[in-house]
mmCIF file with all atom_site columns, C-alpha atoms in Angstrom:
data_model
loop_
_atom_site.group_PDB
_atom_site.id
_atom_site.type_symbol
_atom_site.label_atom_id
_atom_site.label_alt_id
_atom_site.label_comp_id
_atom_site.label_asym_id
_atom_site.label_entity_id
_atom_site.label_seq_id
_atom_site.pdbx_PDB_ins_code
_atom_site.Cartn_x
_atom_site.Cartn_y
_atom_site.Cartn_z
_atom_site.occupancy
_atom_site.B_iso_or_equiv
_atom_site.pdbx_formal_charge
_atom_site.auth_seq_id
_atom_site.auth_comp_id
_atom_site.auth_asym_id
_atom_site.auth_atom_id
_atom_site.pdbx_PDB_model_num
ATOM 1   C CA . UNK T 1 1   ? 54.578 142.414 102.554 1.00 45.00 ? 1   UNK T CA 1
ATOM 2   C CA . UNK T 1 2   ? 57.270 145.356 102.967 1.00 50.00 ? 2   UNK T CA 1
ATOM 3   C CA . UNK T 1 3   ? 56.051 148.701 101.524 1.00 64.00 ? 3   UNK T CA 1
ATOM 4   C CA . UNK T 1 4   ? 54.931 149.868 98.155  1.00 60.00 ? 4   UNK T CA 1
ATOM 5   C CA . UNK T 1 5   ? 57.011 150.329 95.052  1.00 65.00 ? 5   UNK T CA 1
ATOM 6   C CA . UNK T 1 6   ? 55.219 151.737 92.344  1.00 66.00 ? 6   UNK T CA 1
ATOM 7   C CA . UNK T 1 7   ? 51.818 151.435 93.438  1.00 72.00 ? 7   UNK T CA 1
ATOM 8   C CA . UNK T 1 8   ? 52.774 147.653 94.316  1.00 76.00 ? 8   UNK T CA 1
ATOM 9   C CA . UNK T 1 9   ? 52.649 146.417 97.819  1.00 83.00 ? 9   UNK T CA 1
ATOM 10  C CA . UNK T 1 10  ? 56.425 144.377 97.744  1.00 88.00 ? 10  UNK T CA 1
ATOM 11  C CA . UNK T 1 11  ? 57.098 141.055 99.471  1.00 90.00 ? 11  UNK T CA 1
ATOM 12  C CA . UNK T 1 12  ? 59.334 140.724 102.499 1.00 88.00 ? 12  UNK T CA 1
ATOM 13  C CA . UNK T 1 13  ? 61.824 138.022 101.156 1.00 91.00 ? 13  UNK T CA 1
ATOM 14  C CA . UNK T 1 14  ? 65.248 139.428 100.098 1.00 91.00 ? 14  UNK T CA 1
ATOM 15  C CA . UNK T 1 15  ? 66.445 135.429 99.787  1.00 91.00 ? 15  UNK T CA 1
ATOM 16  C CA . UNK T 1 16  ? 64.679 132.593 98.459  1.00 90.00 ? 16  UNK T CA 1
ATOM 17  C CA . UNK T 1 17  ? 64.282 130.700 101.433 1.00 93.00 ? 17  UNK T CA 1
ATOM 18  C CA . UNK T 1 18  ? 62.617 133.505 103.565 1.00 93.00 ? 18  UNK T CA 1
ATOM 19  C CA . UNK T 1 19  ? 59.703 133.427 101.452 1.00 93.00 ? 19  UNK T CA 1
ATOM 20  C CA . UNK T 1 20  ? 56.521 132.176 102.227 1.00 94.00 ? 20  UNK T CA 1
ATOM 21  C CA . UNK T 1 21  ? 53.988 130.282 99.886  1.00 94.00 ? 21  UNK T CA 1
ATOM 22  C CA . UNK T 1 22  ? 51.740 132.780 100.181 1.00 93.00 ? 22  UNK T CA 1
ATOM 23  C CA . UNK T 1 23  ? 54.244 135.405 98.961  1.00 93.00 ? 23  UNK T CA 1
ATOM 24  C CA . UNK T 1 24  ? 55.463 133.306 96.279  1.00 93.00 ? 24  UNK T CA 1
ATOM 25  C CA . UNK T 1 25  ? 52.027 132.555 94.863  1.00 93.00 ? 25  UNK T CA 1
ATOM 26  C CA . UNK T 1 26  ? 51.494 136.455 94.970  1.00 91.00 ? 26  UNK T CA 1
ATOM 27  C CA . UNK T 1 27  ? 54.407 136.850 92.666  1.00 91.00 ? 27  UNK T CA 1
ATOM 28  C CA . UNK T 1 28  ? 53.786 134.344 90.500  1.00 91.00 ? 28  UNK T CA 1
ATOM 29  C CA . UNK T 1 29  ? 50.457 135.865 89.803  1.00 89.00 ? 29  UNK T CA 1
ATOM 30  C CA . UNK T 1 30  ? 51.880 139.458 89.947  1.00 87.00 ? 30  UNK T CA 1
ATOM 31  C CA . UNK T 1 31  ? 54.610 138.495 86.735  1.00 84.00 ? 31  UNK T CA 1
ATOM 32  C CA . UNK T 1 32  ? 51.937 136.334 85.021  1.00 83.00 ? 32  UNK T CA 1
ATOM 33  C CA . UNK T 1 33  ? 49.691 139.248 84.830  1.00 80.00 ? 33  UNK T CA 1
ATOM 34  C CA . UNK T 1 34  ? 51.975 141.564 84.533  1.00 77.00 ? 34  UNK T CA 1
ATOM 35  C CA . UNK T 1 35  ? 54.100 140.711 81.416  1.00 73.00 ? 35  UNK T CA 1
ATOM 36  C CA . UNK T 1 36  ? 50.783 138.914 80.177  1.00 73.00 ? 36  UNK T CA 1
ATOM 37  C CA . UNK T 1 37  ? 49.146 141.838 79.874  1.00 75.00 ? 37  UNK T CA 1
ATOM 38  C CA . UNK T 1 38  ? 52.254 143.646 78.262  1.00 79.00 ? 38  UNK T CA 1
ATOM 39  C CA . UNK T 1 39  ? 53.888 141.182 76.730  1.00 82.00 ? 39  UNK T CA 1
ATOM 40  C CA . UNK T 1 40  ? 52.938 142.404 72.607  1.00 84.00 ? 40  UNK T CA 1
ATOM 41  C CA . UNK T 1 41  ? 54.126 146.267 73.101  1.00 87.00 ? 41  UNK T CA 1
ATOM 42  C CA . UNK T 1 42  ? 57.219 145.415 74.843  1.00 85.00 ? 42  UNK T CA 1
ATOM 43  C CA . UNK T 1 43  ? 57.985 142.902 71.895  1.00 87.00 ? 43  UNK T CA 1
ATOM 44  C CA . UNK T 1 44  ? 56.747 145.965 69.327  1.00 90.00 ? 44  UNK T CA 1
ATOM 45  C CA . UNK T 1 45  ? 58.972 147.947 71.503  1.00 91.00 ? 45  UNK T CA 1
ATOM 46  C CA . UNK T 1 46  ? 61.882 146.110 71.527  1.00 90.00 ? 46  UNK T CA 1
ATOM 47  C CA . UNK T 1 47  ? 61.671 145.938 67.491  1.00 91.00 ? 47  UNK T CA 1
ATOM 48  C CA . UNK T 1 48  ? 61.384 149.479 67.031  1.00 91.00 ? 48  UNK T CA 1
ATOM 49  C CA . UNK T 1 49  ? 64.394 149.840 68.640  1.00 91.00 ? 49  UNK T CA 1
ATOM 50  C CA . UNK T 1 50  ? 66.791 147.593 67.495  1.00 88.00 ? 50  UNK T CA 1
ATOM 51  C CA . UNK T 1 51  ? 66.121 149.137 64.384  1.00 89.00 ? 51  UNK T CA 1
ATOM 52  C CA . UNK T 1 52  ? 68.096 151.654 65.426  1.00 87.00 ? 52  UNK T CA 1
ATOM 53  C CA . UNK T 1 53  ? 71.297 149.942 66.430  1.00 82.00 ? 53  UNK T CA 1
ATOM 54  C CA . UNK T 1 54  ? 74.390 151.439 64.427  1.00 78.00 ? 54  UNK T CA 1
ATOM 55  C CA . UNK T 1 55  ? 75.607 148.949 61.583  1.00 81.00 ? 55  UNK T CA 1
ATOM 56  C CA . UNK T 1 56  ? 77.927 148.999 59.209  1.00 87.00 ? 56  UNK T CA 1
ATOM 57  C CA . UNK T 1 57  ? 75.788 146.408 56.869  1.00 86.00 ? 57  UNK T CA 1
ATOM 58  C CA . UNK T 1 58  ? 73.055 147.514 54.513  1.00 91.00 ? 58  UNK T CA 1
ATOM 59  C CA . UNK T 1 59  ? 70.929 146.418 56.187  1.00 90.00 ? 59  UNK T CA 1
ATOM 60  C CA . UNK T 1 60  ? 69.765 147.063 60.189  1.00 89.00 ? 60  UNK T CA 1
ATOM 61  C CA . UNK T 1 61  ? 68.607 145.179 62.805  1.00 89.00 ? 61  UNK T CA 1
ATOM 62  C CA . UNK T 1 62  ? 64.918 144.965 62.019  1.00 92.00 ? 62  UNK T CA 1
ATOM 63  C CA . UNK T 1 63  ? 65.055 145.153 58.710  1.00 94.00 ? 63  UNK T CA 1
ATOM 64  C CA . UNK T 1 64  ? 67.340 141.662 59.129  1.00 92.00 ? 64  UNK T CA 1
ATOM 65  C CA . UNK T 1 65  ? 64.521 140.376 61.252  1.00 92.00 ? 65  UNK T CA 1
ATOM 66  C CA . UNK T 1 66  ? 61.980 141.056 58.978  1.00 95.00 ? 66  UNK T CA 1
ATOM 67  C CA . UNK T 1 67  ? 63.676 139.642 56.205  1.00 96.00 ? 67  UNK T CA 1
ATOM 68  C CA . UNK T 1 68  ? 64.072 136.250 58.490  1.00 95.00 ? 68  UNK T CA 1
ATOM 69  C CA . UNK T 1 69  ? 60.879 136.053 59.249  1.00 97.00 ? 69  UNK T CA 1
ATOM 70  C CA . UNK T 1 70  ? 59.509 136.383 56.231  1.00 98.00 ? 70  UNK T CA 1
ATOM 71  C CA . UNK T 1 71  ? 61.759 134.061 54.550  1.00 98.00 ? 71  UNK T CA 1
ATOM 72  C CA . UNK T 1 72  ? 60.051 131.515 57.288  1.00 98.00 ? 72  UNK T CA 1
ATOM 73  C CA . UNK T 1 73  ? 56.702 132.155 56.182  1.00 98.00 ? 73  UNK T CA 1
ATOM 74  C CA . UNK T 1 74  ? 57.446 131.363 52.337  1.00 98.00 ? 74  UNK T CA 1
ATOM 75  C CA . UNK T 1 75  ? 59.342 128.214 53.820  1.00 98.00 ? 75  UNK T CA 1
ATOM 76  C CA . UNK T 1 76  ? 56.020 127.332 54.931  1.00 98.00 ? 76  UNK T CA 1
ATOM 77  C CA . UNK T 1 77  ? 57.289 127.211 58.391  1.00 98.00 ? 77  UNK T CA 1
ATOM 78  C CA . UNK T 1 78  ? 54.706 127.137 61.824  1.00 97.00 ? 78  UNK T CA 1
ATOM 79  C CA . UNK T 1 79  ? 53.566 130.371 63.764  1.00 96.00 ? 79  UNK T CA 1
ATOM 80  C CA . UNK T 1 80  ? 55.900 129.527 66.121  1.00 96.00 ? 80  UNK T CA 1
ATOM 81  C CA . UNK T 1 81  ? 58.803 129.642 64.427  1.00 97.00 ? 81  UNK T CA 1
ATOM 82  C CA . UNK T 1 82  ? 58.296 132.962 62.266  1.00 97.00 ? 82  UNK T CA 1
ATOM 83  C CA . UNK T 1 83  ? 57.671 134.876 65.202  1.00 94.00 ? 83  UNK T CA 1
ATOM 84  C CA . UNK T 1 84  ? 60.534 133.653 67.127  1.00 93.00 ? 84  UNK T CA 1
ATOM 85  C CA . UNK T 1 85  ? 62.611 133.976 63.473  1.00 95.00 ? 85  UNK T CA 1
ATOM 86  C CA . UNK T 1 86  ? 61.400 137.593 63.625  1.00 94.00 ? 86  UNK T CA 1
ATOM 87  C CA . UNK T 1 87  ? 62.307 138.137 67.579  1.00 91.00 ? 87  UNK T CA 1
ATOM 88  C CA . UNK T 1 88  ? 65.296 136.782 67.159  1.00 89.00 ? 88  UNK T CA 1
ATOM 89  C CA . UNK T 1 89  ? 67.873 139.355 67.327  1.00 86.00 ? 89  UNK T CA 1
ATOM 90  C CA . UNK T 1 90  ? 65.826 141.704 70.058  1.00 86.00 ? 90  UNK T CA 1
ATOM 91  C CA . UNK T 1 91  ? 68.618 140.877 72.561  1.00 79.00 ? 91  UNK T CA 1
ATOM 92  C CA . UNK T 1 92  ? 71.155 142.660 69.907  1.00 77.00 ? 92  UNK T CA 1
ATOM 93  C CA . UNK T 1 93  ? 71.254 145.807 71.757  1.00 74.00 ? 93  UNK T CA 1
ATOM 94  C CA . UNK T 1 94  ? 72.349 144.601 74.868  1.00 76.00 ? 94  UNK T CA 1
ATOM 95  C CA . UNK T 1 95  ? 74.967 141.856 73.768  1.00 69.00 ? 95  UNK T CA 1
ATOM 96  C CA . UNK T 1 96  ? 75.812 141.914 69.752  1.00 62.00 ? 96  UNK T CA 1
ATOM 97  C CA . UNK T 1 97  ? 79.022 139.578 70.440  1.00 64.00 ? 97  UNK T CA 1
ATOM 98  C CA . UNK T 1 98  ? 77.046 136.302 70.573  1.00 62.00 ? 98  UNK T CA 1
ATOM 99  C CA . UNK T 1 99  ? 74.562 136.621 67.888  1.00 60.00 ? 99  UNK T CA 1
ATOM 100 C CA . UNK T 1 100 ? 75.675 133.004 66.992  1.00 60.00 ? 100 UNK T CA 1
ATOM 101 C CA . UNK T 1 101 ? 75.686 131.068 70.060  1.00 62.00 ? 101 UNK T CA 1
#
């Protein structure tokens, strides 16, 4: 391990093939806990803010989501697929140019 970066003691790798198993094992448990544990604010987050993307539509970013997710749930569509219907356009903030692919 190689110092502390916000209260976490870092690994020593800086390439993939310098790691050890040991190391690796500690950061797969570090990012399964971490964005675990965090994963349903960030996602709340995330929505709250692309809702307040500039448009020139009626209607904005989350306002678009919610509308596709809900017009999952009256398809009768799985759990799955609403909430990935209503995640679907968190990315829009950081790259609106491929909303399609």
């Amino acid at each position: 391990m190689d110092g502390v970066k916000n209260g976490v003691e870092k690994v020593t790798y800086t390439r993939l093939d310098q790691g050890t198993t040991a190391e690796y094992l500690r950061v797969r448990d570090y990012n399964r806990n971490t964005w675990k544990e965090n994963v349903g604010p960030r996602i709340m987050e995330e929505l709250r803010a692309i809702a307040s993307i500039p448009l020139i539509v009626q209607v904005n970013e989350l306002e678009h989501s919610l509308q596709t997710a809900t017009r999952c749930l009256r398809d009768g569509e799985d759990e799955e697929t609403i909430v990935c219907a209503l995640m679907h356009d968190i990315g829009e903030r950081m790259g609106p140019a491929n909303h399609g692919e």
